[in-house]
Amino acid sequence: MEKGKDRKWFIFFCVAPAVILFTIFMVIPTLNVFRMALFRRSAYSPNEEFVGLENFVKLFSDANFIRSMQNTILLIVVVTIVTFAFALVFAGILSREKLRGQNFFRVIFYIPNILSVVVISAIFSAIYDTNNGMLNSFLSLFTGEKVAIMWKGENLVMTSLIIAMVWQAIGYYMVMYMASMSSVPESLYESASLDGAGRITQFFQITIPLIWTNIRTTLTFFIISTINMAFLFVKAMTSGGPNGASEVALSYMYKQAYTNSSYGYGMAIGAVIFLFSFALSAVVNKVTERDPLEF
């Protein structure tokens, strides 16, 4: 009995610090966001007025918020699909094909992940510069005339953000998938080759199913992190412009809470984003659920 009690106390003291920290820095602030969403107040004033659900009613009739959510969903869908497609293809090529300088390619692909968002945003802002940017200069070289495309204009700004975000994320997930692919027995590929299966068939019928658990886990984390990364890229590259064309949900929340002195309204947006993230995680987990394959 004493041994069992000692074990329980040991587990308690090991888990308690993490639970306490999680409660203080995660649970309580999250609950406080929902509480403050029911009040009208500014960010730097202690005075607050209870308004109930008024902030939420206003939110769903706010065209700017709806547009920011549309931009957020666009980034989540497009960046996720493109990033994972390229990461899986590159991981498959570098894992199975005998190429010279494989380690070099791994390092090159991974470098963007170790750079801060501010540095990446500065690099792409220079590339997208209308007058002296590398992209327009490159196009001018081939067309023979001056090209002055506004890559961060209203029509192209979301595409420009997507390219920057994909470039930043591919290397990290490629390395993760390479680690998973390296554990797939070569004998499975040899047997498939004897049965006449080509490289592409092997990739979709053997590789993807056997690393699906890893794909599913990283997919959930990536989708949620994209919401945060979108805010960082927008803040560093465009500040939501031009004319709100690149505004995302978190950047709009930040402006309402700290620029427009509508802190309660900003917290209402934060509460909706939290619920949206939670619901999205549940949907992704359900949609990607399948029986694990063993080998």
PDB file of C-alpha atoms in Angstrom:
ATOM      1  CA  MET A   1       0.000   0.000   0.000  1.00  0.00           C
ATOM      2  CA  GLU A   2       2.776   2.417   0.949  1.00  0.00           C
ATOM      3  CA  LYS A   3       4.521   1.788  -2.358  1.00  0.00           C
ATOM      4  CA  GLY A   4       1.314   2.532  -4.260  1.00  0.00           C
ATOM      5  CA  LYS A   5       0.780   5.798  -2.340  1.00  0.00           C
ATOM      6  CA  ASP A   6       4.368   6.867  -2.916  1.00  0.00           C
ATOM      7  CA  ARG A   7       3.939   6.246  -6.638  1.00  0.00           C
ATOM      8  CA  LYS A   8       0.747   8.347  -6.726  1.00  0.00           C
ATOM      9  CA  TRP A   9       2.433  11.220  -4.875  1.00  0.00           C
ATOM     10  CA  PHE A  10       5.408  11.003  -7.238  1.00  0.00           C
ATOM     11  CA  ILE A  11       3.121  11.235 -10.275  1.00  0.00           C
ATOM     12  CA  PHE A  12       1.205  14.106  -8.663  1.00  0.00           C
ATOM     13  CA  PHE A  13       4.329  16.184  -8.019  1.00  0.00           C
ATOM     14  CA  CYS A  14       5.587  15.495 -11.551  1.00  0.00           C
ATOM     15  CA  VAL A  15       2.338  16.536 -13.218  1.00  0.00           C
ATOM     16  CA  ALA A  16       1.273  19.357 -10.869  1.00  0.00           C
ATOM     17  CA  PRO A  17       3.768  22.026 -12.099  1.00  0.00           C
ATOM     18  CA  ALA A  18       2.726  21.523 -15.738  1.00  0.00           C
ATOM     19  CA  VAL A  19      -0.976  21.626 -14.833  1.00  0.00           C
ATOM     20  CA  ILE A  20      -0.513  24.773 -12.739  1.00  0.00           C
ATOM     21  CA  LEU A  21       1.433  26.563 -15.478  1.00  0.00           C
ATOM     22  CA  PHE A  22      -1.065  25.474 -18.143  1.00  0.00           C
ATOM     23  CA  THR A  23      -3.945  26.749 -16.005  1.00  0.00           C
ATOM     24  CA  ILE A  24      -2.286  30.098 -15.257  1.00  0.00           C
ATOM     25  CA  PHE A  25      -1.005  30.864 -18.755  1.00  0.00           C
ATOM     26  CA  MET A  26      -3.581  29.121 -20.962  1.00  0.00           C
ATOM     27  CA  VAL A  27      -6.888  28.318 -19.285  1.00  0.00           C
ATOM     28  CA  ILE A  28      -7.362  31.515 -17.266  1.00  0.00           C
ATOM     29  CA  PRO A  29      -6.381  33.909 -20.119  1.00  0.00           C
ATOM     30  CA  THR A  30      -8.667  32.022 -22.517  1.00  0.00           C
ATOM     31  CA  LEU A  31     -11.603  32.281 -20.140  1.00  0.00           C
ATOM     32  CA  ASN A  32     -10.768  35.960 -19.594  1.00  0.00           C
ATOM     33  CA  VAL A  33     -11.008  36.566 -23.359  1.00  0.00           C
ATOM     34  CA  PHE A  34     -14.572  35.241 -23.351  1.00  0.00           C
ATOM     35  CA  ARG A  35     -15.377  37.377 -20.295  1.00  0.00           C
ATOM     36  CA  MET A  36     -13.969  40.583 -21.790  1.00  0.00           C
ATOM     37  CA  ALA A  37     -15.869  39.944 -25.034  1.00  0.00           C
ATOM     38  CA  LEU A  38     -19.037  40.750 -23.075  1.00  0.00           C
ATOM     39  CA  PHE A  39     -17.854  44.253 -22.176  1.00  0.00           C
ATOM     40  CA  ARG A  40     -17.222  47.554 -23.956  1.00  0.00           C
ATOM     41  CA  ARG A  41     -13.857  49.008 -22.990  1.00  0.00           C
ATOM     42  CA  SER A  42     -10.587  50.294 -24.400  1.00  0.00           C
ATOM     43  CA  ALA A  43      -7.296  48.429 -24.162  1.00  0.00           C
ATOM     44  CA  TYR A  44      -5.660  50.798 -21.671  1.00  0.00           C
ATOM     45  CA  SER A  45      -8.624  51.837 -19.535  1.00  0.00           C
ATOM     46  CA  PRO A  46      -9.923  50.018 -16.444  1.00  0.00           C
ATOM     47  CA  ASN A  47     -13.443  51.302 -17.112  1.00  0.00           C
ATOM     48  CA  GLU A  48     -15.741  48.751 -18.705  1.00  0.00           C
ATOM     49  CA  GLU A  49     -19.431  48.511 -19.511  1.00  0.00           C
ATOM     50  CA  PHE A  50     -21.303  45.224 -19.726  1.00  0.00           C
ATOM     51  CA  VAL A  51     -22.966  44.890 -23.146  1.00  0.00           C
ATOM     52  CA  GLY A  52     -23.715  41.160 -23.248  1.00  0.00           C
ATOM     53  CA  LEU A  53     -23.614  39.700 -26.752  1.00  0.00           C
ATOM     54  CA  GLU A  54     -23.604  43.076 -28.486  1.00  0.00           C
ATOM     55  CA  ASN A  55     -19.990  42.635 -29.646  1.00  0.00           C
ATOM     56  CA  PHE A  56     -20.798  39.281 -31.228  1.00  0.00           C
ATOM     57  CA  VAL A  57     -23.888  40.644 -32.990  1.00  0.00           C
ATOM     58  CA  LYS A  58     -21.806  43.505 -34.374  1.00  0.00           C
ATOM     59  CA  LEU A  59     -19.071  41.101 -35.418  1.00  0.00           C
ATOM     60  CA  PHE A  60     -21.207  38.969 -37.724  1.00  0.00           C
ATOM     61  CA  SER A  61     -22.520  42.045 -39.510  1.00  0.00           C
ATOM     62  CA  ASP A  62     -19.020  43.515 -39.925  1.00  0.00           C
ATOM     63  CA  ALA A  63     -18.003  43.242 -43.598  1.00  0.00           C
ATOM     64  CA  ASN A  64     -14.334  43.821 -42.742  1.00  0.00           C
ATOM     65  CA  PHE A  65     -14.317  40.936 -40.266  1.00  0.00           C
ATOM     66  CA  ILE A  66     -16.047  38.635 -42.743  1.00  0.00           C
ATOM     67  CA  ARG A  67     -13.458  39.552 -45.365  1.00  0.00           C
ATOM     68  CA  SER A  68     -10.619  38.876 -42.921  1.00  0.00           C
ATOM     69  CA  MET A  69     -12.071  35.442 -42.121  1.00  0.00           C
ATOM     70  CA  GLN A  70     -12.361  34.679 -45.833  1.00  0.00           C
ATOM     71  CA  ASN A  71      -8.692  35.587 -46.279  1.00  0.00           C
ATOM     72  CA  THR A  72      -7.772  33.404 -43.291  1.00  0.00           C
ATOM     73  CA  ILE A  73      -9.659  30.406 -44.680  1.00  0.00           C
ATOM     74  CA  LEU A  74      -8.086  30.969 -48.109  1.00  0.00           C
ATOM     75  CA  LEU A  75      -4.598  30.902 -46.596  1.00  0.00           C
ATOM     76  CA  ILE A  76      -5.374  27.826 -44.501  1.00  0.00           C
ATOM     77  CA  VAL A  77      -6.665  25.854 -47.496  1.00  0.00           C
ATOM     78  CA  VAL A  78      -4.180  26.917 -50.188  1.00  0.00           C
ATOM     79  CA  VAL A  79      -1.024  27.089 -48.041  1.00  0.00           C
ATOM     80  CA  THR A  80      -1.782  23.720 -46.441  1.00  0.00           C
ATOM     81  CA  ILE A  81      -2.472  21.921 -49.721  1.00  0.00           C
ATOM     82  CA  VAL A  82       0.527  23.381 -51.564  1.00  0.00           C
ATOM     83  CA  THR A  83       2.955  22.986 -48.642  1.00  0.00           C
ATOM     84  CA  PHE A  84       2.060  19.379 -47.934  1.00  0.00           C
ATOM     85  CA  ALA A  85       2.016  18.418 -51.606  1.00  0.00           C
ATOM     86  CA  PHE A  86       5.512  19.787 -52.206  1.00  0.00           C
ATOM     87  CA  ALA A  87       6.850  18.532 -48.851  1.00  0.00           C
ATOM     88  CA  LEU A  88       5.684  14.978 -49.572  1.00  0.00           C
ATOM     89  CA  VAL A  89       6.972  14.970 -53.153  1.00  0.00           C
ATOM     90  CA  PHE A  90      10.382  16.378 -52.208  1.00  0.00           C
ATOM     91  CA  ALA A  91      10.637  13.996 -49.249  1.00  0.00           C
ATOM     92  CA  GLY A  92       9.794  11.057 -51.516  1.00  0.00           C
ATOM     93  CA  ILE A  93      12.392  12.079 -54.098  1.00  0.00           C
ATOM     94  CA  LEU A  94      15.184  12.704 -51.574  1.00  0.00           C
ATOM     95  CA  SER A  95      14.355   9.534 -49.615  1.00  0.00           C
ATOM     96  CA  ARG A  96      14.139   7.037 -52.464  1.00  0.00           C
ATOM     97  CA  GLU A  97      16.056   8.435 -55.396  1.00  0.00           C
ATOM     98  CA  LYS A  98      19.838   8.269 -55.421  1.00  0.00           C
ATOM     99  CA  LEU A  99      20.809  11.885 -55.998  1.00  0.00           C
ATOM    100  CA  ARG A 100      24.137  13.583 -55.559  1.00  0.00           C
ATOM    101  CA  GLY A 101      24.245  16.034 -52.701  1.00  0.00           C
ATOM    102  CA  GLN A 102      21.133  14.826 -50.904  1.00  0.00           C
ATOM    103  CA  ASN A 103      22.318  16.320 -47.609  1.00  0.00           C
ATOM    104  CA  PHE A 104      22.950  19.623 -49.373  1.00  0.00           C
ATOM    105  CA  PHE A 105      19.365  19.719 -50.636  1.00  0.00           C
ATOM    106  CA  ARG A 106      18.060  18.870 -47.184  1.00  0.00           C
ATOM    107  CA  VAL A 107      19.943  21.795 -45.663  1.00  0.00           C
ATOM    108  CA  ILE A 108      18.888  24.196 -48.427  1.00  0.00           C
ATOM    109  CA  PHE A 109      15.216  23.287 -48.051  1.00  0.00           C
ATOM    110  CA  TYR A 110      15.370  23.539 -44.249  1.00  0.00           C
ATOM    111  CA  ILE A 111      17.117  26.959 -44.077  1.00  0.00           C
ATOM    112  CA  PRO A 112      13.872  29.020 -44.475  1.00  0.00           C
ATOM    113  CA  ASN A 113      12.490  27.398 -41.342  1.00  0.00           C
ATOM    114  CA  ILE A 114      15.305  28.712 -39.160  1.00  0.00           C
ATOM    115  CA  LEU A 115      14.796  32.284 -40.371  1.00  0.00           C
ATOM    116  CA  SER A 116      12.407  34.551 -38.497  1.00  0.00           C
ATOM    117  CA  VAL A 117       9.193  35.689 -40.136  1.00  0.00           C
ATOM    118  CA  VAL A 118      10.486  39.269 -40.099  1.00  0.00           C
ATOM    119  CA  VAL A 119      13.582  38.282 -42.113  1.00  0.00           C
ATOM    120  CA  ILE A 120      11.532  36.246 -44.607  1.00  0.00           C
ATOM    121  CA  SER A 121       9.049  39.101 -44.962  1.00  0.00           C
ATOM    122  CA  ALA A 122      11.896  41.539 -45.644  1.00  0.00           C
ATOM    123  CA  ILE A 123      13.355  39.193 -48.276  1.00  0.00           C
ATOM    124  CA  PHE A 124      10.059  38.783 -50.106  1.00  0.00           C
ATOM    125  CA  SER A 125       9.193  42.469 -49.796  1.00  0.00           C
ATOM    126  CA  ALA A 126      12.463  43.205 -51.600  1.00  0.00           C
ATOM    127  CA  ILE A 127      11.680  40.557 -54.224  1.00  0.00           C
ATOM    128  CA  TYR A 128       8.173  41.977 -54.755  1.00  0.00           C
ATOM    129  CA  ASP A 129       9.313  45.607 -54.931  1.00  0.00           C
ATOM    130  CA  THR A 130       7.601  47.245 -57.899  1.00  0.00           C
ATOM    131  CA  ASN A 131      10.545  49.325 -59.110  1.00  0.00           C
ATOM    132  CA  ASN A 132      13.713  47.437 -58.219  1.00  0.00           C
ATOM    133  CA  GLY A 133      12.432  44.029 -57.068  1.00  0.00           C
ATOM    134  CA  MET A 134      14.123  40.877 -58.309  1.00  0.00           C
ATOM    135  CA  LEU A 135      10.875  39.419 -59.659  1.00  0.00           C
ATOM    136  CA  ASN A 136      10.027  42.375 -61.876  1.00  0.00           C
ATOM    137  CA  SER A 137      13.673  42.683 -62.957  1.00  0.00           C
ATOM    138  CA  PHE A 138      13.685  39.006 -63.920  1.00  0.00           C
ATOM    139  CA  LEU A 139      10.490  39.414 -65.954  1.00  0.00           C
ATOM    140  CA  SER A 140      11.868  42.562 -67.595  1.00  0.00           C
ATOM    141  CA  LEU A 141      14.930  40.603 -68.675  1.00  0.00           C
ATOM    142  CA  PHE A 142      12.792  38.126 -70.589  1.00  0.00           C
ATOM    143  CA  THR A 143      10.167  40.489 -71.964  1.00  0.00           C
ATOM    144  CA  GLY A 144      12.664  43.108 -73.098  1.00  0.00           C
ATOM    145  CA  GLU A 145      10.630  45.938 -71.593  1.00  0.00           C
ATOM    146  CA  LYS A 146      10.134  47.459 -68.172  1.00  0.00           C
ATOM    147  CA  VAL A 147       7.799  45.361 -65.997  1.00  0.00           C
ATOM    148  CA  ALA A 148       6.226  47.110 -63.010  1.00  0.00           C
ATOM    149  CA  ILE A 149       3.740  44.607 -61.605  1.00  0.00           C
ATOM    150  CA  MET A 150       2.438  45.493 -58.136  1.00  0.00           C
ATOM    151  CA  TRP A 151       2.869  42.132 -56.433  1.00  0.00           C
ATOM    152  CA  LYS A 152       1.525  43.536 -53.174  1.00  0.00           C
ATOM    153  CA  GLY A 153      -1.382  45.314 -54.842  1.00  0.00           C
ATOM    154  CA  GLU A 154      -4.996  44.384 -54.110  1.00  0.00           C
ATOM    155  CA  ASN A 155      -5.201  41.748 -56.847  1.00  0.00           C
ATOM    156  CA  LEU A 156      -1.956  39.879 -56.098  1.00  0.00           C
ATOM    157  CA  VAL A 157      -1.225  40.477 -52.421  1.00  0.00           C
ATOM    158  CA  MET A 158      -2.787  37.199 -51.222  1.00  0.00           C
ATOM    159  CA  THR A 159      -0.879  35.215 -53.835  1.00  0.00           C
ATOM    160  CA  SER A 160       2.342  36.915 -52.718  1.00  0.00           C
ATOM    161  CA  LEU A 161       1.630  36.002 -49.089  1.00  0.00           C
ATOM    162  CA  ILE A 162       0.878  32.393 -50.019  1.00  0.00           C
ATOM    163  CA  ILE A 163       4.214  32.032 -51.846  1.00  0.00           C
ATOM    164  CA  ALA A 164       6.153  33.429 -48.872  1.00  0.00           C
ATOM    165  CA  MET A 165       4.347  31.205 -46.360  1.00  0.00           C
ATOM    166  CA  VAL A 166       4.785  28.063 -48.469  1.00  0.00           C
ATOM    167  CA  TRP A 167       8.496  28.783 -48.977  1.00  0.00           C
ATOM    168  CA  GLN A 168       8.946  29.145 -45.230  1.00  0.00           C
ATOM    169  CA  ALA A 169       7.193  25.900 -44.284  1.00  0.00           C
ATOM    170  CA  ILE A 170       8.107  23.297 -46.924  1.00  0.00           C
ATOM    171  CA  GLY A 171      11.559  22.381 -45.582  1.00  0.00           C
ATOM    172  CA  TYR A 172      10.462  21.587 -42.040  1.00  0.00           C
ATOM    173  CA  TYR A 173       7.717  19.187 -43.071  1.00  0.00           C
ATOM    174  CA  MET A 174       9.868  17.672 -45.798  1.00  0.00           C
ATOM    175  CA  VAL A 175      12.476  16.690 -43.188  1.00  0.00           C
ATOM    176  CA  MET A 176       9.763  15.247 -40.929  1.00  0.00           C
ATOM    177  CA  TYR A 177       8.355  13.118 -43.741  1.00  0.00           C
ATOM    178  CA  MET A 178      11.803  11.979 -44.788  1.00  0.00           C
ATOM    179  CA  ALA A 179      12.312  10.643 -41.271  1.00  0.00           C
ATOM    180  CA  SER A 180       9.024   8.726 -41.501  1.00  0.00           C
ATOM    181  CA  MET A 181       9.738   7.408 -44.993  1.00  0.00           C
ATOM    182  CA  SER A 182      13.126   6.083 -43.933  1.00  0.00           C
ATOM    183  CA  SER A 183      11.377   3.610 -41.614  1.00  0.00           C
ATOM    184  CA  VAL A 184       9.357   2.021 -44.444  1.00  0.00           C
ATOM    185  CA  PRO A 185      10.979  -1.367 -45.296  1.00  0.00           C
ATOM    186  CA  GLU A 186      12.656  -1.444 -48.692  1.00  0.00           C
ATOM    187  CA  SER A 187      11.329  -4.983 -49.174  1.00  0.00           C
ATOM    188  CA  LEU A 188       7.813  -3.564 -49.676  1.00  0.00           C
ATOM    189  CA  TYR A 189       9.009  -1.453 -52.580  1.00  0.00           C
ATOM    190  CA  GLU A 190      10.921  -4.370 -54.059  1.00  0.00           C
ATOM    191  CA  SER A 191       7.830  -6.583 -53.910  1.00  0.00           C
ATOM    192  CA  ALA A 192       5.735  -3.834 -55.516  1.00  0.00           C
ATOM    193  CA  SER A 193       8.320  -3.436 -58.285  1.00  0.00           C
ATOM    194  CA  LEU A 194       8.181  -7.160 -59.021  1.00  0.00           C
ATOM    195  CA  ASP A 195       4.389  -6.852 -59.322  1.00  0.00           C
ATOM    196  CA  GLY A 196       4.838  -4.096 -61.896  1.00  0.00           C
ATOM    197  CA  ALA A 197       4.045  -1.063 -59.706  1.00  0.00           C
ATOM    198  CA  GLY A 198       5.833   2.120 -60.758  1.00  0.00           C
ATOM    199  CA  ARG A 199       7.310   4.818 -58.533  1.00  0.00           C
ATOM    200  CA  ILE A 200       4.153   6.916 -58.467  1.00  0.00           C
ATOM    201  CA  THR A 201       1.956   3.926 -57.640  1.00  0.00           C
ATOM    202  CA  GLN A 202       4.335   2.894 -54.857  1.00  0.00           C
ATOM    203  CA  PHE A 203       4.281   6.424 -53.476  1.00  0.00           C
ATOM    204  CA  PHE A 204       0.484   6.550 -53.208  1.00  0.00           C
ATOM    205  CA  GLN A 205      -0.149   2.896 -52.341  1.00  0.00           C
ATOM    206  CA  ILE A 206       2.760   2.224 -49.967  1.00  0.00           C
ATOM    207  CA  THR A 207       4.486   5.382 -48.757  1.00  0.00           C
ATOM    208  CA  ILE A 208       1.476   7.600 -48.055  1.00  0.00           C
ATOM    209  CA  PRO A 209      -0.605   4.939 -46.232  1.00  0.00           C
ATOM    210  CA  LEU A 210       2.336   3.864 -44.048  1.00  0.00           C
ATOM    211  CA  ILE A 211       3.216   7.400 -42.923  1.00  0.00           C
ATOM    212  CA  TRP A 212      -0.405   8.531 -42.692  1.00  0.00           C
ATOM    213  CA  THR A 213      -0.338   8.853 -38.883  1.00  0.00           C
ATOM    214  CA  ASN A 214       2.516  11.338 -39.160  1.00  0.00           C
ATOM    215  CA  ILE A 215       0.769  13.225 -41.973  1.00  0.00           C
ATOM    216  CA  ARG A 216      -2.441  13.435 -39.956  1.00  0.00           C
ATOM    217  CA  THR A 217      -0.687  14.776 -36.857  1.00  0.00           C
ATOM    218  CA  THR A 218       1.364  17.370 -38.714  1.00  0.00           C
ATOM    219  CA  LEU A 219      -1.673  18.409 -40.749  1.00  0.00           C
ATOM    220  CA  THR A 220      -3.634  19.348 -37.638  1.00  0.00           C
ATOM    221  CA  PHE A 221      -0.754  21.303 -36.131  1.00  0.00           C
ATOM    222  CA  PHE A 222       0.031  23.035 -39.405  1.00  0.00           C
ATOM    223  CA  ILE A 223      -3.534  24.213 -40.009  1.00  0.00           C
ATOM    224  CA  ILE A 224      -3.729  25.764 -36.542  1.00  0.00           C
ATOM    225  CA  SER A 225      -0.247  27.288 -36.803  1.00  0.00           C
ATOM    226  CA  THR A 226      -1.167  28.798 -40.188  1.00  0.00           C
ATOM    227  CA  ILE A 227      -3.691  31.030 -38.414  1.00  0.00           C
ATOM    228  CA  ASN A 228      -0.873  32.455 -36.284  1.00  0.00           C
ATOM    229  CA  MET A 229       1.708  32.550 -39.109  1.00  0.00           C
ATOM    230  CA  ALA A 230      -0.739  34.419 -41.335  1.00  0.00           C
ATOM    231  CA  PHE A 231      -0.930  37.183 -38.734  1.00  0.00           C
ATOM    232  CA  LEU A 232       2.873  37.434 -38.500  1.00  0.00           C
ATOM    233  CA  PHE A 233       3.376  37.571 -42.267  1.00  0.00           C
ATOM    234  CA  VAL A 234       0.596  40.114 -42.739  1.00  0.00           C
ATOM    235  CA  LYS A 235       1.908  42.264 -39.899  1.00  0.00           C
ATOM    236  CA  ALA A 236       5.467  42.212 -41.275  1.00  0.00           C
ATOM    237  CA  MET A 237       4.737  42.411 -45.023  1.00  0.00           C
ATOM    238  CA  THR A 238       1.511  44.300 -45.651  1.00  0.00           C
ATOM    239  CA  SER A 239      -0.071  45.477 -42.366  1.00  0.00           C
ATOM    240  CA  GLY A 240      -3.371  44.268 -43.792  1.00  0.00           C
ATOM    241  CA  GLY A 241      -3.208  46.495 -46.869  1.00  0.00           C
ATOM    242  CA  PRO A 242      -3.809  47.664 -49.403  1.00  0.00           C
ATOM    243  CA  ASN A 243      -7.337  48.668 -48.400  1.00  0.00           C
ATOM    244  CA  GLY A 244      -7.710  45.604 -46.183  1.00  0.00           C
ATOM    245  CA  ALA A 245      -7.102  43.196 -49.073  1.00  0.00           C
ATOM    246  CA  SER A 246      -4.652  41.102 -47.023  1.00  0.00           C
ATOM    247  CA  GLU A 247      -6.292  41.497 -43.628  1.00  0.00           C
ATOM    248  CA  VAL A 248      -6.619  38.227 -41.708  1.00  0.00           C
ATOM    249  CA  ALA A 249      -8.667  37.480 -38.622  1.00  0.00           C
ATOM    250  CA  LEU A 250      -5.890  37.912 -36.056  1.00  0.00           C
ATOM    251  CA  SER A 251      -4.543  41.113 -37.604  1.00  0.00           C
ATOM    252  CA  TYR A 252      -8.064  42.543 -37.667  1.00  0.00           C
ATOM    253  CA  MET A 253      -8.522  41.536 -34.024  1.00  0.00           C
ATOM    254  CA  TYR A 254      -5.235  43.265 -33.120  1.00  0.00           C
ATOM    255  CA  LYS A 255      -6.249  46.496 -34.868  1.00  0.00           C
ATOM    256  CA  GLN A 256      -9.661  46.571 -33.209  1.00  0.00           C
ATOM    257  CA  ALA A 257      -8.280  45.843 -29.744  1.00  0.00           C
ATOM    258  CA  TYR A 258      -5.175  48.041 -29.700  1.00  0.00           C
ATOM    259  CA  THR A 259      -5.583  50.625 -32.485  1.00  0.00           C
ATOM    260  CA  ASN A 260      -9.287  51.420 -32.534  1.00  0.00           C
ATOM    261  CA  SER A 261      -9.693  51.228 -28.731  1.00  0.00           C
ATOM    262  CA  SER A 262     -12.404  48.582 -29.135  1.00  0.00           C
ATOM    263  CA  TYR A 263     -10.831  46.054 -26.784  1.00  0.00           C
ATOM    264  CA  GLY A 264     -14.053  44.221 -25.992  1.00  0.00           C
ATOM    265  CA  TYR A 265     -14.866  43.924 -29.692  1.00  0.00           C
ATOM    266  CA  GLY A 266     -11.347  42.667 -30.362  1.00  0.00           C
ATOM    267  CA  MET A 267     -11.752  40.016 -27.665  1.00  0.00           C
ATOM    268  CA  ALA A 268     -15.042  38.940 -29.271  1.00  0.00           C
ATOM    269  CA  ILE A 269     -13.126  38.377 -32.502  1.00  0.00           C
ATOM    270  CA  GLY A 270     -10.506  36.451 -30.525  1.00  0.00           C
ATOM    271  CA  ALA A 271     -13.204  34.247 -28.993  1.00  0.00           C
ATOM    272  CA  VAL A 272     -14.634  33.449 -32.435  1.00  0.00           C
ATOM    273  CA  ILE A 273     -11.162  32.619 -33.787  1.00  0.00           C
ATOM    274  CA  PHE A 274     -10.557  30.304 -30.812  1.00  0.00           C
ATOM    275  CA  LEU A 275     -13.831  28.445 -31.407  1.00  0.00           C
ATOM    276  CA  PHE A 276     -13.124  28.316 -35.138  1.00  0.00           C
ATOM    277  CA  SER A 277      -9.660  26.811 -34.505  1.00  0.00           C
ATOM    278  CA  PHE A 278     -11.055  24.264 -32.071  1.00  0.00           C
ATOM    279  CA  ALA A 279     -13.840  23.233 -34.468  1.00  0.00           C
ATOM    280  CA  LEU A 280     -11.418  23.066 -37.394  1.00  0.00           C
ATOM    281  CA  SER A 281      -9.074  20.776 -35.445  1.00  0.00           C
ATOM    282  CA  ALA A 282     -11.962  18.450 -34.605  1.00  0.00           C
ATOM    283  CA  VAL A 283     -13.128  18.342 -38.240  1.00  0.00           C
ATOM    284  CA  VAL A 284      -9.630  17.647 -39.581  1.00  0.00           C
ATOM    285  CA  ASN A 285      -9.088  14.870 -37.031  1.00  0.00           C
ATOM    286  CA  LYS A 286     -12.402  13.279 -37.963  1.00  0.00           C
ATOM    287  CA  VAL A 287     -11.943  13.569 -41.725  1.00  0.00           C
ATOM    288  CA  THR A 288      -8.408  12.162 -41.666  1.00  0.00           C
ATOM    289  CA  GLU A 289      -9.228   9.324 -39.279  1.00  0.00           C
ATOM    290  CA  ARG A 290      -8.411   5.850 -40.586  1.00  0.00           C
ATOM    291  CA  ASP A 291      -7.175   2.513 -39.295  1.00  0.00           C
ATOM    292  CA  PRO A 292      -3.376   2.526 -38.891  1.00  0.00           C
ATOM    293  CA  LEU A 293      -1.414   0.227 -41.159  1.00  0.00           C
ATOM    294  CA  GLU A 294       1.327  -1.964 -39.737  1.00  0.00           C
ATOM    295  CA  PHE A 295       4.345  -3.505 -41.413  1.00  0.00           C
TER     296      PHE A 295
END
